[in-house]
N, CA and C atoms as an extended XYZ file, in Angstrom:
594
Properties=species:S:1:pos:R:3:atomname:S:1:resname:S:1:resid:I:1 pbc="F F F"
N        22.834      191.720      224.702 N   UNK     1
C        24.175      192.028      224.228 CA  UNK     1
C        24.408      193.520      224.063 C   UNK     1
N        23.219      194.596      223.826 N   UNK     2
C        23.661      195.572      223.397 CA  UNK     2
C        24.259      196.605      224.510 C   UNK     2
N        23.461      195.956      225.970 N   UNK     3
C        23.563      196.893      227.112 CA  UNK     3
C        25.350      196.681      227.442 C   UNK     3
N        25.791      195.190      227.362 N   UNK     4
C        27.405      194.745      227.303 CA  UNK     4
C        27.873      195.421      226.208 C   UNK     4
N        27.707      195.760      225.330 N   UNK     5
C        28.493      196.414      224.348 CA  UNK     5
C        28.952      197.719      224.517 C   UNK     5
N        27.668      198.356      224.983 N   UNK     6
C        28.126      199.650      225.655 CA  UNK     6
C        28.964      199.775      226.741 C   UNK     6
N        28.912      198.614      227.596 N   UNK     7
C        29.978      198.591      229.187 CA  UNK     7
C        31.568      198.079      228.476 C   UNK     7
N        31.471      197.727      227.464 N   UNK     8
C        32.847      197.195      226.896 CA  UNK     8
C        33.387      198.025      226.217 C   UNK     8
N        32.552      198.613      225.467 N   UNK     9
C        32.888      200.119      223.987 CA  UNK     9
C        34.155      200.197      224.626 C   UNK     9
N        34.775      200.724      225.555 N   UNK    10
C        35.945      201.347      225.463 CA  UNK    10
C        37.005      200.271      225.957 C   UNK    10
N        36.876      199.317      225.733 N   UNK    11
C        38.150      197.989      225.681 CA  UNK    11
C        38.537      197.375      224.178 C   UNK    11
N        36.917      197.589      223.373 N   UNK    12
C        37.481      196.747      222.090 CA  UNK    12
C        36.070      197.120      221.251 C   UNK    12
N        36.720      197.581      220.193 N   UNK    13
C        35.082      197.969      219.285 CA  UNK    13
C        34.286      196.898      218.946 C   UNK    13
N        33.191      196.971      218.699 N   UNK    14
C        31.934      196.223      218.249 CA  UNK    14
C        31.509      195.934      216.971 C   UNK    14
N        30.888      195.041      216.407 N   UNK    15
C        30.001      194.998      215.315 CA  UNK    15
C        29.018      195.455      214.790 C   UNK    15
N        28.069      196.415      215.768 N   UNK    16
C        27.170      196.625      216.060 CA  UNK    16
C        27.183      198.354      215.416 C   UNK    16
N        26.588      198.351      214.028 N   UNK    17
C        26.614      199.732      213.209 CA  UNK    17
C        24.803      200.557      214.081 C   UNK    17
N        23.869      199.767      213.913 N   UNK    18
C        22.826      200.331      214.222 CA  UNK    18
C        21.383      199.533      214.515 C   UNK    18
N        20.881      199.898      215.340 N   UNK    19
C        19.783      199.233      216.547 CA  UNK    19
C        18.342      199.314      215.559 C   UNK    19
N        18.280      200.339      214.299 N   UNK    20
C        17.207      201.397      213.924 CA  UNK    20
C        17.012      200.043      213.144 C   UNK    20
N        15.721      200.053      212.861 N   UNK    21
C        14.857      198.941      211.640 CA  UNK    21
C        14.944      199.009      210.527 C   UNK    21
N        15.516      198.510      209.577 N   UNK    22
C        15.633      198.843      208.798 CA  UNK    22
C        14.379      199.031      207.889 C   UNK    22
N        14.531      199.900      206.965 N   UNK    23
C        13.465      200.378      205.958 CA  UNK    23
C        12.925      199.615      205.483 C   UNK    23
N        11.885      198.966      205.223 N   UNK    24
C        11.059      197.664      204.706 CA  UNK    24
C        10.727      196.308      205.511 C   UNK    24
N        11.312      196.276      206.665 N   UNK    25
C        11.260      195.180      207.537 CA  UNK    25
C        10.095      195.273      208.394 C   UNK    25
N         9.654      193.653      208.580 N   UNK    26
C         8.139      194.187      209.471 CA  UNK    26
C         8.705      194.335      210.584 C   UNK    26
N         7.387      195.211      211.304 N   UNK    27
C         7.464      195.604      212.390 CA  UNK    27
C         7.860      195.093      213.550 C   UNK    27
N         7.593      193.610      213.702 N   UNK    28
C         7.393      192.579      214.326 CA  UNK    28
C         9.102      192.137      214.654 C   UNK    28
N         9.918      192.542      213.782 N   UNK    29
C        11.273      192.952      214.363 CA  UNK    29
C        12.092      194.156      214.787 C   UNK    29
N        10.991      194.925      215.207 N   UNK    30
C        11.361      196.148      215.917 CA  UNK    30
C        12.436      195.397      217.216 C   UNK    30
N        13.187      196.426      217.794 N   UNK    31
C        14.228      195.836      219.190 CA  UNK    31
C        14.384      194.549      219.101 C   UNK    31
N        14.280      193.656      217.853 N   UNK    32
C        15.123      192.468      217.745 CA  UNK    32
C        16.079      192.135      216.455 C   UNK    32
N        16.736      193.359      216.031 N   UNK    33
C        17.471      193.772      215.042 CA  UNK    33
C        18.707      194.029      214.945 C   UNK    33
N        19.748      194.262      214.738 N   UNK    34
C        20.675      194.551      214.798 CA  UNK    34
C        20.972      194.725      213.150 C   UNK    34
N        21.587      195.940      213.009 N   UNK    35
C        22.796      195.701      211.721 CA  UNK    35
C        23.916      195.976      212.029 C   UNK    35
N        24.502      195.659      211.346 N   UNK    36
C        26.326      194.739      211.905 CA  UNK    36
C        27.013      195.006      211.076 C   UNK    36
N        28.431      195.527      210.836 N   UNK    37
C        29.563      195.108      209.880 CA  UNK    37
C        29.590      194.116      209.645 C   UNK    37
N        30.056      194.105      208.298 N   UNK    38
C        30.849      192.309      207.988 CA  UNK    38
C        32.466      192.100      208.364 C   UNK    38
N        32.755      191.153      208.953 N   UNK    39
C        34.132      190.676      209.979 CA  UNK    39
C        34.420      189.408      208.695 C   UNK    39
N        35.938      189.747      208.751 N   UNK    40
C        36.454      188.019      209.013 CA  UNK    40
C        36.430      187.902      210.199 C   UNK    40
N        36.062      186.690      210.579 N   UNK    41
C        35.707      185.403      211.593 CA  UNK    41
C        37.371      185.331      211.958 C   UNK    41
N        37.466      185.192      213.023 N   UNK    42
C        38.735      184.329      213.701 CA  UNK    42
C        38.059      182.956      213.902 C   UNK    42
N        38.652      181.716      213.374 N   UNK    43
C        37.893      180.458      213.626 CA  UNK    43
C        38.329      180.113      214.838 C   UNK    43
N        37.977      180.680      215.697 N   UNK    44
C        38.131      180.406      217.051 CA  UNK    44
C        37.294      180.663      218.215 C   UNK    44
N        36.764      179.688      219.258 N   UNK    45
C        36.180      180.341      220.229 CA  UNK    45
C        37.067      181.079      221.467 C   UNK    45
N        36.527      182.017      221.793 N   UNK    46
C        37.647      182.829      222.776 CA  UNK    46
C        37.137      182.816      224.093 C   UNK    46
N        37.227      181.674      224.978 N   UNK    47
C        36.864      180.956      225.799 CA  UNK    47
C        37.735      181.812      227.086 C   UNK    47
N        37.252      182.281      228.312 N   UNK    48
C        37.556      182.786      229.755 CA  UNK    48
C        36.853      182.479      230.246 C   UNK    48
N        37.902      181.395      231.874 N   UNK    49
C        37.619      181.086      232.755 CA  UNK    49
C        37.647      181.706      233.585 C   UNK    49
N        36.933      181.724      235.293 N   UNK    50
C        37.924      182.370      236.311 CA  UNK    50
C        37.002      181.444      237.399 C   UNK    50
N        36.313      180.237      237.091 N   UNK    51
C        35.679      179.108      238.251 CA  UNK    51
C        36.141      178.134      236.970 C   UNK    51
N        36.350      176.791      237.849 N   UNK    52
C        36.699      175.797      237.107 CA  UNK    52
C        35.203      174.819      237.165 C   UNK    52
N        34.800      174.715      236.250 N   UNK    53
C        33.233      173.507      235.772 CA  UNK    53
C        33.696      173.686      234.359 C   UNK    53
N        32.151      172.616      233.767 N   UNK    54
C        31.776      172.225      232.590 CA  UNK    54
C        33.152      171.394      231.964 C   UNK    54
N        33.506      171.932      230.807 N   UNK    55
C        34.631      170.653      230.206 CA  UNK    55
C        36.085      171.348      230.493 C   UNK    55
N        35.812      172.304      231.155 N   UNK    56
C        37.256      172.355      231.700 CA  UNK    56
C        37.168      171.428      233.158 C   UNK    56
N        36.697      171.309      233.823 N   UNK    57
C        36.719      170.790      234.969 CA  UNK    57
C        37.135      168.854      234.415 C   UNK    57
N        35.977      168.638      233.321 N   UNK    58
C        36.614      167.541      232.988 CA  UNK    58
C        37.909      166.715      232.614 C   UNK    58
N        38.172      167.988      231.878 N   UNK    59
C        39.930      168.160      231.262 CA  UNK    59
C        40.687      168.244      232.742 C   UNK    59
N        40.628      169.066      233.302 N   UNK    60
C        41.464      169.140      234.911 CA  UNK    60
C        41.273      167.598      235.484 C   UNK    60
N        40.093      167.317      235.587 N   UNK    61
C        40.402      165.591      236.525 CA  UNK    61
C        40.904      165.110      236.026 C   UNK    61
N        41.314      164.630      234.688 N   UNK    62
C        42.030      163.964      234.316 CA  UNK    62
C        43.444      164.806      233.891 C   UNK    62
N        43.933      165.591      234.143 N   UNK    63
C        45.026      165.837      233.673 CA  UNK    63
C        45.642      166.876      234.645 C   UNK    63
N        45.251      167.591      235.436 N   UNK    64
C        45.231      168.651      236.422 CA  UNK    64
C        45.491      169.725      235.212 C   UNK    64
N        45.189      169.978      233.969 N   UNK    65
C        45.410      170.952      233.245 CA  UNK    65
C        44.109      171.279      232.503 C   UNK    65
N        43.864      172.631      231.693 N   UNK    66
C        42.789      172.698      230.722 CA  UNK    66
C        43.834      173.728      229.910 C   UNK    66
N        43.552      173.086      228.331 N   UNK    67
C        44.002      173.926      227.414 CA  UNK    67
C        44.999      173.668      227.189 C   UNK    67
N        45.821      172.915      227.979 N   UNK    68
C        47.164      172.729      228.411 CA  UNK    68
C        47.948      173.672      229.616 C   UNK    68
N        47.074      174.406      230.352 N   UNK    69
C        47.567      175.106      231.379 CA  UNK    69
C        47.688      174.273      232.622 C   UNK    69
N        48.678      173.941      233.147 N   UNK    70
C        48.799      174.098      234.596 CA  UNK    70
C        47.860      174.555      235.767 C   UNK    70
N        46.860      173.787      236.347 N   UNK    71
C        46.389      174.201      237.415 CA  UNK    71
C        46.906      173.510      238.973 C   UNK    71
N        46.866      174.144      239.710 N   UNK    72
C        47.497      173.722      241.034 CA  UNK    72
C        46.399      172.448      242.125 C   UNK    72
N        46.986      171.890      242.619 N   UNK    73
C        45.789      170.756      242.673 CA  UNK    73
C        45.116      170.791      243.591 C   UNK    73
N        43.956      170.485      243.839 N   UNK    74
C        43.144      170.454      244.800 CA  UNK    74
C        41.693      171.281      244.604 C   UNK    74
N        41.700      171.495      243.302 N   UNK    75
C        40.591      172.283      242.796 CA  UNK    75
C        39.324      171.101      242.520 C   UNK    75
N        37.856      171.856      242.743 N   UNK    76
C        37.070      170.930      242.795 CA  UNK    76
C        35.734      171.850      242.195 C   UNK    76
N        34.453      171.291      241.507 N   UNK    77
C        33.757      171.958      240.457 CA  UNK    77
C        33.176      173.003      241.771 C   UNK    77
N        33.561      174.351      240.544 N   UNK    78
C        32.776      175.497      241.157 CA  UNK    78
C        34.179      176.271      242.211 C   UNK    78
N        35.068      175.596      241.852 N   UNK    79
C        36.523      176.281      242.483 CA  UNK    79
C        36.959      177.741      241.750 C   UNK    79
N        37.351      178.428      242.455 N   UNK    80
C        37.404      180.041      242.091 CA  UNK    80
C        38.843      179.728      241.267 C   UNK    80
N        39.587      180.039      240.188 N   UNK    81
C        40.353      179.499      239.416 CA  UNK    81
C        41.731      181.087      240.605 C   UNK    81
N        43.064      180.970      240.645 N   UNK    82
C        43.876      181.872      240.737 CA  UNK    82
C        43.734      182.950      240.126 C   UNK    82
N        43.536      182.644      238.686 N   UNK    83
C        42.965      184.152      238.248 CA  UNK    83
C        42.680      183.283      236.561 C   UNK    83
N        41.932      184.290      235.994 N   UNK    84
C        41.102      184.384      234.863 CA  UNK    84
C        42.437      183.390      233.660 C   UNK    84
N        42.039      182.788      233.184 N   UNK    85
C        42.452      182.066      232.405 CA  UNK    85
C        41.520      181.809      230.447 C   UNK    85
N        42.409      182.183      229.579 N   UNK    86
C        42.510      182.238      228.308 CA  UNK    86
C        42.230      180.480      228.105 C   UNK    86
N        40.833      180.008      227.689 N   UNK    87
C        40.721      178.467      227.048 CA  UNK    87
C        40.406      178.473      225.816 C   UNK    87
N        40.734      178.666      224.619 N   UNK    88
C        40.330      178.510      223.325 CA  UNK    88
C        39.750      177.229      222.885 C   UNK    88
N        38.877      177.528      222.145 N   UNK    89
C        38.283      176.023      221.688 CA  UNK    89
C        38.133      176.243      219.975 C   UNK    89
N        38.152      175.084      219.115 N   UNK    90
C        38.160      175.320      217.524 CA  UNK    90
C        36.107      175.721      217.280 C   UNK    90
N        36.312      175.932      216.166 N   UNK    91
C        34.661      176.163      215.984 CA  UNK    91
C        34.303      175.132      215.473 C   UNK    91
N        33.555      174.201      215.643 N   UNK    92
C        33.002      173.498      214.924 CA  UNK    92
C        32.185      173.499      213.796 C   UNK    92
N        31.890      172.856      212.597 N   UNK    93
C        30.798      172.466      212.038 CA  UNK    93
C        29.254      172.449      212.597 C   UNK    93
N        28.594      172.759      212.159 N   UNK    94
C        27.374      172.923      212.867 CA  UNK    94
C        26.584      171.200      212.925 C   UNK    94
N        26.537      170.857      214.160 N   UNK    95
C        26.113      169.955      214.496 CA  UNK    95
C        27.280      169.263      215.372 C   UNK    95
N        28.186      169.490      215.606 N   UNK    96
C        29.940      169.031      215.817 CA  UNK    96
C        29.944      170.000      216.903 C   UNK    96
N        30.734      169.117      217.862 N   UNK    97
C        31.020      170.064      219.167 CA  UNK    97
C        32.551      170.997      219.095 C   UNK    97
N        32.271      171.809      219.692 N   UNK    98
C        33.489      172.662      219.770 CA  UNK    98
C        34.607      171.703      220.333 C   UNK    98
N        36.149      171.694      220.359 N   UNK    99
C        37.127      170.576      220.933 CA  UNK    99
C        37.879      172.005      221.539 C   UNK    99
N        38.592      171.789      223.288 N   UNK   100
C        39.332      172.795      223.472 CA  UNK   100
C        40.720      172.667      223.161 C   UNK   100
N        41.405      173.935      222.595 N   UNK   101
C        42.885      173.390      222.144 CA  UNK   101
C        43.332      174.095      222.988 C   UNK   101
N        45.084      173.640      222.893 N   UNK   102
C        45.875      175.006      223.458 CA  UNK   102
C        46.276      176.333      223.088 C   UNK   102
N        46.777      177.324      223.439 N   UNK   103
C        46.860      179.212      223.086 CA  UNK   103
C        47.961      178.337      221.939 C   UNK   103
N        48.823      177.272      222.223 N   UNK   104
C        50.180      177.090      221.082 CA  UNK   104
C        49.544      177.037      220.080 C   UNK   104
N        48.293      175.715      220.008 N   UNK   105
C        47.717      175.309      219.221 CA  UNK   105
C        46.626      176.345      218.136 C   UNK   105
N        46.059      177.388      219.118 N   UNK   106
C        45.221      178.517      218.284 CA  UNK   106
C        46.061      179.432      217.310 C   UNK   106
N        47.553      180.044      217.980 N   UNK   107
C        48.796      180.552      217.827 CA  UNK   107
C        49.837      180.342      216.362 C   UNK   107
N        49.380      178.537      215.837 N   UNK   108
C        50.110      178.355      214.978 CA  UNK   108
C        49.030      178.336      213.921 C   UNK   108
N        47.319      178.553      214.507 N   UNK   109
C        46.474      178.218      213.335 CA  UNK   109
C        45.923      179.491      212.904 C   UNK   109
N        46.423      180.932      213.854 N   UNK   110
C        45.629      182.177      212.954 CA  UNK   110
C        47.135      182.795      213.764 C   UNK   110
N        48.377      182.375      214.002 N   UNK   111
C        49.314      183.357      213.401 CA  UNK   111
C        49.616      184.021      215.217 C   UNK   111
N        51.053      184.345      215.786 N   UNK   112
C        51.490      184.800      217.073 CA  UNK   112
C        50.442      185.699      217.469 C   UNK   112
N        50.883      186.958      216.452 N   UNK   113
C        50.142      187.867      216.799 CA  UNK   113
C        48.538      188.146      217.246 C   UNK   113
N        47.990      187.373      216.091 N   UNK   114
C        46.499      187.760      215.999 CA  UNK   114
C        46.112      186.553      217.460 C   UNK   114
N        46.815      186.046      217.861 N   UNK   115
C        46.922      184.702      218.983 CA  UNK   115
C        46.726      185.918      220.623 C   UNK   115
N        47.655      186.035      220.172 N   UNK   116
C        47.679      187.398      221.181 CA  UNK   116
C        46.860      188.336      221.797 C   UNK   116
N        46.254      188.764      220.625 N   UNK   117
C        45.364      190.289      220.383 CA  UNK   117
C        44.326      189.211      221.290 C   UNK   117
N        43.663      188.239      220.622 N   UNK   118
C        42.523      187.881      221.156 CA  UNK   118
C        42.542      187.467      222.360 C   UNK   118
N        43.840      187.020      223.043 N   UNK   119
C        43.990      186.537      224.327 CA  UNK   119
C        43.629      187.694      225.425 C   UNK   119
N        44.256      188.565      224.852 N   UNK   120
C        44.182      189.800      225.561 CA  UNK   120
C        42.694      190.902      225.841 C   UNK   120
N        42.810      190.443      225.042 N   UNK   121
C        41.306      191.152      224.252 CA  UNK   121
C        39.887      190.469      225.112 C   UNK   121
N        39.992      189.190      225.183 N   UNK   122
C        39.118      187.830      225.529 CA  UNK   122
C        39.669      188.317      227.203 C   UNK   122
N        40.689      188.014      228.015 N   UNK   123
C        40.589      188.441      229.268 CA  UNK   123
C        40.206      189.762      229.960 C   UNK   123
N        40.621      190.778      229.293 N   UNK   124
C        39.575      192.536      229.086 CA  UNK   124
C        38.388      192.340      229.105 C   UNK   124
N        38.165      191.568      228.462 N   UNK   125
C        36.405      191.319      228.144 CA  UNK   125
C        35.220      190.892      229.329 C   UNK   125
N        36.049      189.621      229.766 N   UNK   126
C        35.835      189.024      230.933 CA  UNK   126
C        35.907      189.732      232.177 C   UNK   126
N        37.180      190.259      232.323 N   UNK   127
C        37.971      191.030      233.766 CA  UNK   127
C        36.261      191.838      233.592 C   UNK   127
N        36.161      192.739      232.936 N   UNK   128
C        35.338      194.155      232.462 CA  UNK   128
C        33.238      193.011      233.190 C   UNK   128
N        33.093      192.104      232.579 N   UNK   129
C        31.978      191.579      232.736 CA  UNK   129
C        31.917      190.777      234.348 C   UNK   129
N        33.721      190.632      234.706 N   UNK   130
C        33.083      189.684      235.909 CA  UNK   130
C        32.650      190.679      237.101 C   UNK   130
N        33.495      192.264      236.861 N   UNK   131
C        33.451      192.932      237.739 CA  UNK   131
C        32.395      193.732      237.643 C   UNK   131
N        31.284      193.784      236.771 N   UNK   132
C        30.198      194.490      236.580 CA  UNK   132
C        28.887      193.572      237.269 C   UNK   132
N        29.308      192.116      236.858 N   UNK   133
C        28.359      190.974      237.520 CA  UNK   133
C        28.129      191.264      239.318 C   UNK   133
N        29.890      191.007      239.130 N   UNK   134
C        30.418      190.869      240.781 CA  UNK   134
C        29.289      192.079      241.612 C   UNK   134
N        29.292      193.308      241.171 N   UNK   135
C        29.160      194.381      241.928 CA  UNK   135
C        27.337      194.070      241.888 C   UNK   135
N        26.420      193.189      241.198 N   UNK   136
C        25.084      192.681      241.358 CA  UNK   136
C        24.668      191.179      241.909 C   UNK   136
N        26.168      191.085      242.558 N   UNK   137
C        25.895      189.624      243.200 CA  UNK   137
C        26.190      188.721      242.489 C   UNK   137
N        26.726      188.771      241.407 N   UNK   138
C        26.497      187.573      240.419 CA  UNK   138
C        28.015      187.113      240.242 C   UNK   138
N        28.172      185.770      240.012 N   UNK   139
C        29.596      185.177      239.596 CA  UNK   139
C        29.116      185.153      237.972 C   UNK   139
N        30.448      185.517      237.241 N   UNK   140
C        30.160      185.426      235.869 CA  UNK   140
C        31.197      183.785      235.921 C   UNK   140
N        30.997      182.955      236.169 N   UNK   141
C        32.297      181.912      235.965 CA  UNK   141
C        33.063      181.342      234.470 C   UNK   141
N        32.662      181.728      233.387 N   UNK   142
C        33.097      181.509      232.293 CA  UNK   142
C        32.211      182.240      231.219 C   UNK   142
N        32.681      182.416      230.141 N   UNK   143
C        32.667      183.012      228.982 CA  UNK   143
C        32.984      182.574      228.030 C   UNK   143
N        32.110      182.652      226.910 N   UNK   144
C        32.629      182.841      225.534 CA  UNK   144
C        32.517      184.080      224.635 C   UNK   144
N        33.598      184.277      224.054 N   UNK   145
C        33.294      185.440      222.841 CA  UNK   145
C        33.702      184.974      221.306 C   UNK   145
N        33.452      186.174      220.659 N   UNK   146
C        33.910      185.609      219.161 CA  UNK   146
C        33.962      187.250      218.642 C   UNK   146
N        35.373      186.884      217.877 N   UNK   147
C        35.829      188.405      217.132 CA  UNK   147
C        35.943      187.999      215.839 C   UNK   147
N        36.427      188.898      215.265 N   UNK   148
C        36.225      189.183      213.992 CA  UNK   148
C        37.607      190.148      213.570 C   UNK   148
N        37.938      190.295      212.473 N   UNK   149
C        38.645      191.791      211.778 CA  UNK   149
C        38.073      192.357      211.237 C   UNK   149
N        37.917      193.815      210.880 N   UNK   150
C        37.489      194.561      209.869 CA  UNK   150
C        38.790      195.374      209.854 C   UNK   150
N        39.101      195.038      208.610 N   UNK   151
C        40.475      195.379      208.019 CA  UNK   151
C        41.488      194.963      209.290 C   UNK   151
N        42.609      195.609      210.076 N   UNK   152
C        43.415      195.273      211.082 CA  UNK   152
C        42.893      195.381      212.059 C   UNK   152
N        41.450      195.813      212.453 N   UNK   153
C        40.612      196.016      213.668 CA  UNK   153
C        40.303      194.730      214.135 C   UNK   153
N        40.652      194.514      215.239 N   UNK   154
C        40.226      193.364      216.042 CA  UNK   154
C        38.692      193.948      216.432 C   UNK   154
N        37.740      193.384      215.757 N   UNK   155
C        36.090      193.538      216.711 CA  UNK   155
C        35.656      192.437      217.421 C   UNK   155
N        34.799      192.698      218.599 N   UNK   156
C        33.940      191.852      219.322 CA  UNK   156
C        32.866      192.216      218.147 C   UNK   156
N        32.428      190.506      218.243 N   UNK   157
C        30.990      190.543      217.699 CA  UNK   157
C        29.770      189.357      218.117 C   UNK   157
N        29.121      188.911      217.487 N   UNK   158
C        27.938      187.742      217.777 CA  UNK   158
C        27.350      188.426      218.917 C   UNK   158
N        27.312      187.715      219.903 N   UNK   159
C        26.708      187.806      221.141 CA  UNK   159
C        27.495      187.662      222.582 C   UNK   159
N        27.341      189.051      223.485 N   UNK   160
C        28.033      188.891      224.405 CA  UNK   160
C        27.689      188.893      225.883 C   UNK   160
N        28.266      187.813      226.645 N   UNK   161
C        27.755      187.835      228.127 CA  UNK   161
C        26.489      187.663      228.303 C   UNK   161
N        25.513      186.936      227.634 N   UNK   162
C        24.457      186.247      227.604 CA  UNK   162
C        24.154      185.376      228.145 C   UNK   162
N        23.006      184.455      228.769 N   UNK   163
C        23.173      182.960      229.413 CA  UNK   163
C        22.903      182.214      228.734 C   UNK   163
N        23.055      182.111      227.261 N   UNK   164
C        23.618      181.572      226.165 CA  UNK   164
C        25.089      180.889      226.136 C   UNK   164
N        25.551      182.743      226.189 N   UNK   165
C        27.616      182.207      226.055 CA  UNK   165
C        28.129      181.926      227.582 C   UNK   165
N        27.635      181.982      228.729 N   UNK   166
C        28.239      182.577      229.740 CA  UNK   166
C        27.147      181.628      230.811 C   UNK   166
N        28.243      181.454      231.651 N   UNK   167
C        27.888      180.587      233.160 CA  UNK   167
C        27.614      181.850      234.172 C   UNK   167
N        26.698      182.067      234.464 N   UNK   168
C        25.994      183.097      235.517 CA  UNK   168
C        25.767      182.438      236.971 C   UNK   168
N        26.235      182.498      238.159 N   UNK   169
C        25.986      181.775      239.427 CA  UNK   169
C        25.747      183.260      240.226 C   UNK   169
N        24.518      183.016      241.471 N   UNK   170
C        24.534      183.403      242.408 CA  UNK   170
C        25.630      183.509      243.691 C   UNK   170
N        25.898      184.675      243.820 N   UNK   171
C        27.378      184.669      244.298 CA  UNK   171
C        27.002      184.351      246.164 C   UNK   171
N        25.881      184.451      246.298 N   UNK   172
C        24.879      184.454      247.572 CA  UNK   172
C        25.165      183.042      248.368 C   UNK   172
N        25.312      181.708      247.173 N   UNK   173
C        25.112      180.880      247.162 CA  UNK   173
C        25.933      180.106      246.836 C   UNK   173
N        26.995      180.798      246.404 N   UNK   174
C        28.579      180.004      245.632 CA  UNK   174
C        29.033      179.003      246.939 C   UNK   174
N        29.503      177.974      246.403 N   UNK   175
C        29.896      176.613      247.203 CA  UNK   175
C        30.867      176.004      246.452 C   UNK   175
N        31.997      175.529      246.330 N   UNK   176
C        33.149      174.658      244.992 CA  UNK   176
C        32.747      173.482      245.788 C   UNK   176
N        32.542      172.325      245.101 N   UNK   177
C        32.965      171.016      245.555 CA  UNK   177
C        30.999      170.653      245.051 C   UNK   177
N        30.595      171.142      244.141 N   UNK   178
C        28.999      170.995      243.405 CA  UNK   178
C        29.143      171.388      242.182 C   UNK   178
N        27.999      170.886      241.268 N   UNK   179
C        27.110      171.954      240.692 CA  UNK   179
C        26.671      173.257      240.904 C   UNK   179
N        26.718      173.965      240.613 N   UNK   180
C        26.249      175.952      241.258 CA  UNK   180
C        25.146      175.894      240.488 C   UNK   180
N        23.925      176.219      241.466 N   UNK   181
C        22.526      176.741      240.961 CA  UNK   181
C        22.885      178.289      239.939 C   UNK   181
N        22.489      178.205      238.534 N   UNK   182
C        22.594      178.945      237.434 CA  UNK   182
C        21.746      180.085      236.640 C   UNK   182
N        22.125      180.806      236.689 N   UNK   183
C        20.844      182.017      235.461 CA  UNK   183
C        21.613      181.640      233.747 C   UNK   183
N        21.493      180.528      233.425 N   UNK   184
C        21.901      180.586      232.227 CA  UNK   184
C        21.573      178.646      231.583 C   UNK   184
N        21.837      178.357      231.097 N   UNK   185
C        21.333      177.244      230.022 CA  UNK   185
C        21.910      175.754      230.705 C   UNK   185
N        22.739      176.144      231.890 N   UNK   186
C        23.079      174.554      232.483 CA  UNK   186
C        22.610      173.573      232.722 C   UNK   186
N        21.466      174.280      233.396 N   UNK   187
C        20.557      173.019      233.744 CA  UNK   187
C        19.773      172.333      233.078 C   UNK   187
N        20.091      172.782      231.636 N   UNK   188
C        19.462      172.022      230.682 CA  UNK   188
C        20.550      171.053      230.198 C   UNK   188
N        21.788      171.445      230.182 N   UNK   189
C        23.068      170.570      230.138 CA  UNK   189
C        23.261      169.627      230.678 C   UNK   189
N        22.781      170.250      232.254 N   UNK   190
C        23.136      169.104      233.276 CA  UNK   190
C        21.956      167.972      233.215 C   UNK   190
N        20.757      167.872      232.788 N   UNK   191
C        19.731      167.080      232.826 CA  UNK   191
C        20.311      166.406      231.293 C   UNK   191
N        20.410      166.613      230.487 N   UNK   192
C        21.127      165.936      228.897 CA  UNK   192
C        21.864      164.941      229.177 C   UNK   192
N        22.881      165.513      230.267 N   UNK   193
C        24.245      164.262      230.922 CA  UNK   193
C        23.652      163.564      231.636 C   UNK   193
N        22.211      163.258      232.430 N   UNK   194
C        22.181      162.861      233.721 CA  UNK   194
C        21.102      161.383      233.133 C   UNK   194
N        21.211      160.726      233.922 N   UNK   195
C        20.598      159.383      233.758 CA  UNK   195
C        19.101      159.089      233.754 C   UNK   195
N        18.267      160.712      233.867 N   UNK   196
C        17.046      160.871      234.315 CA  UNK   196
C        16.770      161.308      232.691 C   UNK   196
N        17.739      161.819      231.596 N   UNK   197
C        17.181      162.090      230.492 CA  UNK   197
C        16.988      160.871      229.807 C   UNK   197
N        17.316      159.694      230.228 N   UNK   198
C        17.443      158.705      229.297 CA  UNK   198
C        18.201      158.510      228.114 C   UNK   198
């Protein structure tokens, strides 16, 4: 996250006060540290698409929409989306899956504005990561982020562009109408759903 933080610094500030160890901490968390501001939380995940899979793709077969957006038909998993698309999802409870809502739906629950900032903010973020991927071969196909305020400051914070939050595909190898071979946590997803996990 920290090397993305620096490629983003100048779209949207960070959480991220200092890398240094703090005074009394063992050693043994040297370069796995971070100290951070404290944020209010936007209870929201700030979800960008720009390939259609995972539960947006699900939401689209059945509805030709995700989020409540309009997609044009004929799209199939691993389809390059028209362009980058804003999917918000609520945060869950820990143990509770995230549910995706619509921008109306995020809009009336933290307010027009602050609806906004993050929309905007969340596609910057993305645009900024797919085109840094792009230029190493890589499809970034979706994203998650999570902001915060400190005072009226909209911050990025948690963790960003990781294969944690983020669908990573070989762009070498990109195909729509599959599964896309992954650098990130799918295929542990995809074996969970599949009839071979039991």
């Amino acid at each position: 996250s920290l090397w993305w933080f620096d490629q983003l610094a100048d779209l949207v500030p960070n959480h991220v006060l200092s890398t240094k160890l703090p005074e009394g901490a063992p050693a043994s968390w040297a370069g796995r540290t971070l100290v951070c501001r404290s944020l209010n939380m936007i209870p929201v995940e700030a979800v960008a698409r720009g390939y259609l899979t995972g539960s947006g793709l699900v939401e689209y077969e059945e509805s030709r929409t995700v989020c409540g957006l309009a997609l044009p038909e004929g799209l199939e998993d691993g389809s390059e989306l028209p362009g980058a698309i804003f999917t918000p999802a609520t945060k869950a409870e820990v143990g509770e899956h995230d549910e995706n809502v619509s921008y109306e739906e995020v809009a009336r629950r933290i307010g027009a504005e602050t609806a906004a900032q993050l929309r905007q903010a969340t596609l910057a973020v993305y645009a900024r990561g797919r085109d840094i991927a792009r230029e190493r071969g890589i499809i970034l196909a979706d994203t998650k982020f999570e902001f915060g305020f400190d005072g009226d400051e909209l911050v990025l914070a948690d963790e960003v562009l990781t294969p944690d939050s983020s669908r990573f595909w070989p762009a070498d190898s990109w195909e729509p109408g599959h599964a896309q071979p992954s650098f990130d946590k799918q295929f542990v997803r995809d074996w969970l759903t599949s009839p071979a996990s039991g």
